[in-house]
Amino acid sequence: MYEGTLVRLRTMEPSDAERLLTWINDPDVTEHLAVRYPMSLANEVDWVETNKTVNYGNAVFAVETIAEGRHIGGVDIRTGSGPENRKGELGLMVGDKSVWGGGYGTDLVRTACRFGFDEMNLNRVELWVHGSNERAIGVYERVGFVREGAARQGWYKRGQYHDLVLMGLLRDEFKPA
């Protein structure tokens, strides 16, 4: 387990699948995620089974609160470009809406990036964010991410095209606290 101030990263467990299913089928939760289609419990069970082992190419974690040990979301760092580039792509979901606005997202991003830099020996963490998701962009900027570019109308969801913003964080730009 890897801990921040408010959250702990842990491996996915089969018991997480039902909560993940609730979140992944909630339009509020997935508004800014790349999820388009409804998922079944079988989909989520398969996903958890596939992602239960953390490794360099696929570091996937459940996120839980330190105070209550309550599962509130998930995060992953994927290094599809290979170890030579020392680069990972960050993805996250805070599914438990009762913690939104409570600092959990910022702590989650900080904790995941610290894991990426300290344990995976990454030099860069990057992500694509929905251009109108200023709340998320603010979280990323607090941790040290920089807006690097945009893919205009690069994402189609719910009948509209949306801009995507590429954000990057280098090891020496990281703001751990």
XYZ file of N, CA and C in Angstrom:
531
model
N 0.840 -1.186 0.000
C 0.000 0.000 0.000
C 0.885 1.250 0.000
N 0.378 2.274 -0.612
C 1.101 3.536 -0.722
C 0.170 4.619 -0.211
N 0.638 5.460 0.703
C -0.244 6.418 1.357
C 0.119 7.864 1.070
N -0.946 8.671 0.996
C -0.815 10.114 0.967
C -1.263 10.653 2.311
N -1.852 11.843 2.299
C -2.381 12.441 3.518
C -3.797 11.951 3.805
N -4.612 11.868 2.752
C -6.018 11.471 2.887
C -6.326 10.106 2.305
N -5.519 9.665 1.329
C -5.847 8.430 0.606
C -4.710 7.416 0.663
N -5.096 6.191 0.433
C -4.185 5.061 0.353
C -4.441 4.362 -0.980
N -3.370 3.982 -1.667
C -3.482 3.185 -2.878
C -3.284 1.724 -2.497
N -4.161 0.877 -2.978
C -4.042 -0.552 -2.711
C -4.406 -1.321 -3.964
N -4.110 -2.598 -3.992
C -4.469 -3.406 -5.154
C -5.980 -3.558 -5.238
N -6.451 -3.804 -6.442
C -7.875 -4.065 -6.668
C -8.241 -5.433 -6.084
N -9.430 -5.509 -5.544
C -9.952 -6.763 -4.985
C -11.272 -7.102 -5.677
N -11.627 -8.378 -5.759
C -12.907 -8.750 -6.384
C -14.107 -8.016 -5.773
N -14.037 -7.728 -4.488
C -15.153 -7.039 -3.829
C -15.314 -5.589 -4.303
N -14.338 -5.048 -5.023
C -14.429 -3.685 -5.549
C -15.336 -3.590 -6.773
N -15.578 -4.691 -7.434
C -16.279 -4.677 -8.724
C -17.672 -4.046 -8.648
N -18.432 -4.340 -7.608
C -19.797 -3.795 -7.531
C -19.792 -2.273 -7.364
N -18.875 -1.748 -6.550
C -18.779 -0.285 -6.402
C -18.339 0.340 -7.723
N -17.331 -0.257 -8.358
C -16.870 0.247 -9.650
C -18.006 0.276 -10.662
N -18.839 -0.750 -10.658
C -19.970 -0.817 -11.576
C -20.927 0.358 -11.342
N -21.226 0.635 -10.077
C -22.109 1.766 -9.749
C -21.526 3.071 -10.273
N -20.239 3.272 -10.061
C -19.606 4.521 -10.474
C -19.495 4.623 -11.990
N -19.102 3.557 -12.642
C -18.848 3.611 -14.084
C -20.150 3.773 -14.878
N -21.272 3.476 -14.257
C -22.566 3.673 -14.903
C -23.286 4.928 -14.426
N -22.600 5.778 -13.661
C -23.174 7.030 -13.169
C -22.732 8.161 -14.104
N -23.675 8.800 -14.813
C -23.304 9.862 -15.752
C -22.567 11.037 -15.113
N -22.834 11.332 -13.848
C -22.103 12.409 -13.171
C -20.627 12.042 -13.012
N -20.364 10.811 -12.629
C -18.996 10.352 -12.407
C -18.227 10.281 -13.723
N -18.889 9.831 -14.773
C -18.190 9.596 -16.047
C -18.283 10.764 -17.033
N -18.836 11.883 -16.579
C -19.005 13.032 -17.481
C -17.715 13.390 -18.225
N -16.581 13.374 -17.534
C -15.312 13.757 -18.144
C -14.384 12.567 -18.371
N -14.912 11.363 -18.277
C -14.108 10.163 -18.530
C -14.378 9.641 -19.936
N -13.499 8.818 -20.429
C -13.618 8.280 -21.785
C -14.612 7.122 -21.877
N -15.445 6.959 -20.875
C -16.443 5.888 -20.855
C -17.676 6.342 -21.622
N -18.137 5.526 -22.557
C -19.328 5.862 -23.338
C -20.485 4.901 -23.097
N -20.162 3.648 -22.943
C -21.182 2.611 -22.960
C -21.403 2.024 -21.573
N -22.627 1.588 -21.288
C -22.897 0.970 -19.985
C -22.056 -0.296 -19.810
N -21.709 -0.563 -18.570
C -20.931 -1.751 -18.230
C -21.805 -2.707 -17.426
N -21.481 -3.973 -17.527
C -22.166 -4.989 -16.731
C -21.259 -5.394 -15.574
N -21.829 -6.087 -14.606
C -21.030 -6.593 -13.500
C -19.957 -7.541 -14.024
N -20.281 -8.341 -15.013
C -19.281 -9.246 -15.599
C -18.115 -8.460 -16.194
N -18.406 -7.319 -16.859
C -17.338 -6.457 -17.387
C -16.407 -5.997 -16.269
N -17.002 -5.537 -15.180
C -16.203 -5.009 -14.070
C -15.413 -6.105 -13.364
N -16.011 -7.263 -13.180
C -15.293 -8.387 -12.567
C -14.093 -8.758 -13.434
N -14.295 -8.826 -14.750
C -13.183 -9.123 -15.667
C -12.106 -8.044 -15.587
N -12.522 -6.778 -15.532
C -11.565 -5.676 -15.465
C -10.728 -5.763 -14.190
N -11.387 -6.006 -13.058
C -10.661 -6.139 -11.786
C -9.697 -7.316 -11.863
N -10.149 -8.431 -12.397
C -9.296 -9.626 -12.511
C -8.068 -9.330 -13.377
N -8.261 -8.634 -14.473
C -7.168 -8.298 -15.385
C -6.184 -7.320 -14.749
N -6.667 -6.451 -13.861
C -5.836 -5.372 -13.315
C -5.469 -5.543 -11.844
N -5.599 -6.744 -11.318
C -5.324 -6.942 -9.892
C -3.836 -7.040 -9.576
N -3.016 -7.274 -10.575
C -1.581 -7.359 -10.360
C -0.927 -6.051 -10.806
N -0.256 -5.396 -9.889
C 0.422 -4.140 -10.188
C 1.797 -4.463 -10.750
N 2.122 -3.854 -11.900
C 3.455 -4.013 -12.473
C 3.837 -2.737 -13.201
N 5.052 -2.697 -13.723
C 5.563 -1.466 -14.325
C 4.697 -0.976 -15.477
N 4.214 -1.844 -16.313
C 3.426 -1.434 -17.462
C 1.989 -1.072 -17.135
N 1.513 -1.503 -15.966
C 0.094 -1.397 -15.659
C -0.089 -1.275 -14.141
N 0.227 -0.113 -13.592
C 0.093 0.105 -12.154
C -1.316 0.630 -11.882
N -2.220 -0.276 -11.507
C -3.631 0.061 -11.276
C -3.937 -0.154 -9.795
N -4.576 0.855 -9.190
C -4.874 0.792 -7.766
C -6.318 1.175 -7.481
N -6.859 0.575 -6.426
C -8.065 1.103 -5.801
C -7.598 2.216 -4.873
N -8.449 3.209 -4.690
C -8.139 4.327 -3.801
C -9.119 4.272 -2.648
N -8.572 4.312 -1.435
C -9.439 4.321 -0.258
C -9.020 5.421 0.698
N -9.959 5.852 1.518
C -9.645 6.875 2.515
C -8.801 6.242 3.611
N -7.865 7.014 4.129
C -7.052 6.517 5.242
C -7.903 6.474 6.502
N -8.732 7.499 6.714
C -9.513 7.602 7.951
C -10.483 6.436 8.149
N -11.243 6.080 7.084
C -12.260 5.032 7.235
C -11.928 3.751 6.488
N -10.931 3.778 5.637
C -10.643 2.602 4.809
C -11.728 2.373 3.768
N -12.411 3.449 3.363
C -13.529 3.354 2.417
C -13.029 3.532 0.992
N -13.421 2.626 0.120
C -13.057 2.663 -1.299
C -13.801 3.834 -1.944
N -13.032 4.768 -2.569
C -13.661 5.957 -3.164
C -13.359 6.118 -4.646
N -12.475 5.293 -5.194
C -12.145 5.458 -6.609
C -11.012 4.570 -7.060
N -10.413 4.972 -8.167
C -9.311 4.200 -8.732
C -8.347 5.101 -9.475
N -7.131 4.609 -9.653
C -6.100 5.359 -10.364
C -5.176 4.371 -11.055
N -4.649 4.792 -12.196
C -3.665 3.953 -12.874
C -2.593 4.805 -13.511
N -1.420 4.208 -13.620
C -0.314 4.785 -14.379
C 0.110 3.698 -15.357
N -0.010 4.017 -16.629
C 0.327 3.040 -17.681
C 1.546 3.535 -18.451
N 2.464 2.620 -18.711
C 3.724 2.977 -19.370
C 3.833 2.277 -20.716
N 2.828 2.413 -21.533
C 2.780 1.736 -22.822
C 3.920 2.055 -23.765
N 4.598 3.170 -23.549
C 5.680 3.555 -24.459
C 6.970 2.798 -24.188
N 6.994 2.003 -23.149
C 8.188 1.236 -22.826
C 9.040 1.920 -21.774
N 9.862 1.147 -21.093
C 10.654 1.682 -19.982
C 11.723 2.683 -20.397
N 12.152 2.641 -21.639
C 13.219 3.548 -22.073
C 12.823 5.014 -21.934
N 11.556 5.336 -22.150
C 11.095 6.725 -22.092
C 10.830 7.214 -20.671
N 10.694 6.289 -19.731
C 10.413 6.620 -18.334
C 9.247 7.596 -18.227
N 8.159 7.252 -18.937
C 6.972 8.103 -19.023
C 5.739 7.254 -18.721
N 4.815 7.808 -17.959
C 3.568 7.124 -17.670
C 2.386 8.032 -17.915
N 1.263 7.417 -18.286
C 0.023 8.174 -18.468
C -0.888 7.904 -17.287
N -1.354 8.984 -16.660
C -2.181 8.916 -15.470
C -3.654 8.917 -15.848
N -4.422 8.054 -15.209
C -5.877 8.039 -15.332
C -6.468 7.870 -13.944
N -7.574 8.531 -13.668
C -8.155 8.410 -12.338
C -9.651 8.641 -12.360
N -10.280 8.140 -11.311
C -11.716 8.335 -11.120
C -11.971 8.397 -9.615
N -12.584 9.477 -9.169
C -13.108 9.542 -7.811
C -14.605 9.288 -7.975
N -15.007 8.080 -7.694
C -16.388 7.671 -7.936
C -17.348 8.015 -6.810
N -16.847 8.066 -5.597
C -17.685 8.362 -4.439
C -17.924 9.865 -4.385
N -19.103 10.292 -4.829
C -19.406 11.717 -4.932
C -19.451 12.424 -3.579
N -19.590 11.673 -2.487
C -19.648 12.303 -1.166
C -18.307 12.911 -0.760
N -17.214 12.555 -1.430
C -15.910 13.131 -1.088
C -15.468 14.208 -2.074
N -16.263 14.457 -3.125
C -15.901 15.482 -4.106
C -15.764 16.831 -3.391
N -14.729 17.565 -3.738
C -14.490 18.880 -3.154
C -13.809 18.832 -1.801
N -13.425 17.645 -1.332
C -12.808 17.508 -0.011
C -11.303 17.341 -0.022
N -10.661 17.563 -1.168
C -9.208 17.441 -1.248
C -8.698 16.048 -1.578
N -9.617 15.094 -1.720
C -9.209 13.716 -2.001
C -8.604 13.568 -3.393
N -9.145 14.283 -4.364
C -8.607 14.196 -5.723
C -7.185 14.716 -5.802
N -6.925 15.845 -5.145
C -5.572 16.401 -5.140
C -4.606 15.439 -4.461
N -5.013 14.885 -3.318
C -4.139 13.946 -2.611
C -3.937 12.673 -3.428
N -4.974 12.229 -4.105
C -4.867 11.046 -4.971
C -3.836 11.286 -6.074
N -3.920 12.432 -6.765
C -2.986 12.737 -7.854
C -1.565 12.841 -7.304
N -1.392 13.538 -6.184
C -0.059 13.656 -5.574
C 0.502 12.284 -5.212
N -0.314 11.451 -4.599
C 0.140 10.141 -4.143
C 0.491 9.252 -5.331
N -0.340 9.277 -6.364
C -0.063 8.463 -7.557
C 1.212 8.940 -8.251
N 1.389 10.247 -8.358
C 2.605 10.770 -9.002
C 3.839 10.436 -8.175
N 3.729 10.536 -6.861
C 4.859 10.166 -5.998
C 5.216 8.703 -6.205
N 4.201 7.845 -6.313
C 4.454 6.430 -6.597
C 5.167 6.293 -7.943
N 4.684 7.002 -8.954
C 5.288 6.915 -10.283
C 6.742 7.345 -10.296
N 7.053 8.431 -9.599
C 8.426 8.927 -9.582
C 9.322 8.093 -8.664
N 8.835 7.768 -7.468
C 9.676 7.079 -6.485
C 9.795 5.575 -6.722
N 8.701 4.933 -7.091
C 8.706 3.471 -7.193
C 8.888 2.961 -8.618
N 8.375 3.703 -9.601
C 8.479 3.258 -11.001
C 9.656 3.921 -11.719
N 10.292 4.878 -11.043
C 11.421 5.625 -11.600
C 11.052 6.347 -12.893
N 9.834 6.905 -12.931
C 9.417 7.682 -14.089
C 10.079 9.059 -14.047
N 10.255 9.648 -15.193
C 10.724 11.026 -15.293
C 9.577 11.961 -15.667
N 8.499 11.407 -16.243
C 7.381 12.209 -16.724
C 6.069 11.456 -16.484
N 5.072 12.199 -16.043
C 3.701 11.703 -15.965
C 2.864 12.660 -16.796
N 1.996 12.109 -17.634
C 1.156 12.954 -18.482
C -0.274 12.459 -18.441
N -1.170 13.311 -18.908
C -2.581 12.955 -18.995
C -3.272 13.871 -19.988
N -4.412 13.412 -20.463
C -5.303 14.233 -21.286
C -6.533 14.519 -20.448
N -6.961 15.778 -20.429
C -8.125 16.174 -19.639
C -9.093 16.944 -20.533
N -10.363 16.751 -20.282
C -11.429 17.468 -20.972
C -11.189 18.963 -20.777
N -11.142 19.714 -21.862
C -10.793 21.129 -21.816
C -11.672 21.987 -20.942
N -12.919 21.597 -20.750
C -13.809 22.407 -19.911
C -13.817 21.941 -18.453
N -13.021 20.959 -18.119
C -12.995 20.435 -16.755
C -11.985 21.229 -15.917
N -12.324 22.482 -15.651
C -11.424 23.381 -14.933
C -11.122 22.892 -13.522
N -12.062 22.214 -12.904
C -11.823 21.687 -11.552
C -10.667 20.695 -11.561
N -10.690 19.767 -12.516
C -9.607 18.788 -12.616
C -8.304 19.463 -13.015
N -8.370 20.396 -13.952
C -7.165 21.105 -14.383
C -6.533 21.825 -13.191
N -7.348 22.414 -12.327
C -6.840 23.067 -11.116
C -6.125 22.095 -10.192
N -6.681 20.896 -10.049
C -6.029 19.858 -9.237
C -4.661 19.538 -9.817
N -4.617 19.285 -11.124
C -3.353 18.913 -11.757
C -2.326 20.033 -11.627
N -2.750 21.271 -11.807
C -1.813 22.392 -11.696
C -1.285 22.543 -10.270
N -2.114 22.281 -9.243
C -1.649 22.354 -7.849
C -0.527 21.355 -7.589
N -0.562 20.231 -8.289
C 0.457 19.196 -8.111
C 1.705 19.507 -8.942
N 1.588 20.411 -9.911
C 2.730 20.814 -10.717
C 2.600 20.558 -12.209
N 1.504 19.955 -12.645
C 1.305 19.708 -14.072
C 1.248 21.029 -14.837
N 1.712 20.988 -16.078
C 1.733 22.147 -16.964
C 0.899 21.820 -18.198
N 0.105 22.800 -18.649
C -0.635 22.630 -19.908
C 0.374 22.682 -21.060
N 0.403 21.630 -21.857
C 1.407 21.536 -22.923
C 0.822 21.662 -24.323
N -0.447 21.439 -24.462
C -1.038 21.529 -25.788
C -2.500 21.131 -25.746
N -3.112 21.117 -26.923
C -4.524 20.779 -27.000
C -4.804 19.999 -28.281
N -5.785 19.157 -28.183
C -6.333 18.475 -29.356
C -7.733 19.047 -29.539
N -7.836 19.994 -30.462
C -9.119 20.658 -30.673
C -10.140 19.652 -31.180
N -11.298 19.658 -30.534
C -12.398 18.747 -30.863
C -11.901 17.301 -30.977
N -11.004 16.933 -30.079
C -10.392 15.612 -30.117
C -11.182 14.515 -29.454
N -12.347 14.851 -28.935
C -13.111 13.858 -28.193
C -14.593 14.094 -28.443
N -15.289 13.042 -28.815
C -16.729 13.119 -29.072
C -17.450 12.352 -27.979
N -18.373 13.031 -27.309
C -19.153 12.377 -26.264
C -20.468 13.116 -26.082
N -21.523 12.341 -25.927
C -22.858 12.880 -25.672
C -23.274 13.918 -26.707
N -22.985 13.600 -27.969
C -23.451 14.422 -29.073
C -22.647 15.665 -29.367
N -21.499 15.831 -28.730
C -20.702 17.041 -28.940
C -19.222 16.693 -29.039
N -18.493 17.541 -29.757
C -17.042 17.448 -29.800
C -16.471 18.332 -28.702
N -15.415 17.844 -28.067
C -14.789 18.569 -26.961
C -13.291 18.653 -27.196
N -12.704 19.742 -26.734
C -11.253 19.873 -26.773
C -10.642 19.048 -25.641
N -9.457 18.534 -25.898
C -8.672 17.836 -24.886
C -7.405 18.645 -24.636
N -6.972 18.684 -23.384
C -5.762 19.398 -23.008
C -4.731 18.372 -22.548
N -3.536 18.436 -23.129
C -2.432 17.587 -22.696
C -1.715 18.303 -21.564
N -1.551 17.596 -20.448
C -0.832 18.145 -19.303
C 0.307 17.201 -18.965
N 1.442 17.767 -18.619
C 2.606 16.960 -18.280
C 3.258 17.427 -17.003
N 3.887 16.485 -16.322
C 4.585 16.763 -15.070
C 5.926 16.042 -15.106
N 7.004 16.800 -14.985
C 8.338 16.217 -14.910
C 8.710 16.013 -13.443
N 9.560 15.041 -13.223
C 9.971 14.713 -11.855
C 10.394 15.963 -11.075
N 11.199 16.821 -11.673
C 11.708 17.995 -10.941
C 10.686 19.125 -10.808
N 9.506 18.985 -11.417
C 8.437 19.976 -11.271
C 7.401 19.559 -10.230
N 7.480 18.307 -9.783
C 6.484 17.740 -8.872
C 6.439 18.495 -7.547
N 5.217 18.800 -7.099
C 5.007 19.474 -5.824
C 4.416 18.450 -4.848
N 5.272 17.770 -4.061
C 4.778 16.670 -3.231
C 3.867 17.094 -2.094
N 3.854 18.359 -1.705
C 2.945 18.787 -0.637
C 2.592 20.245 -0.787
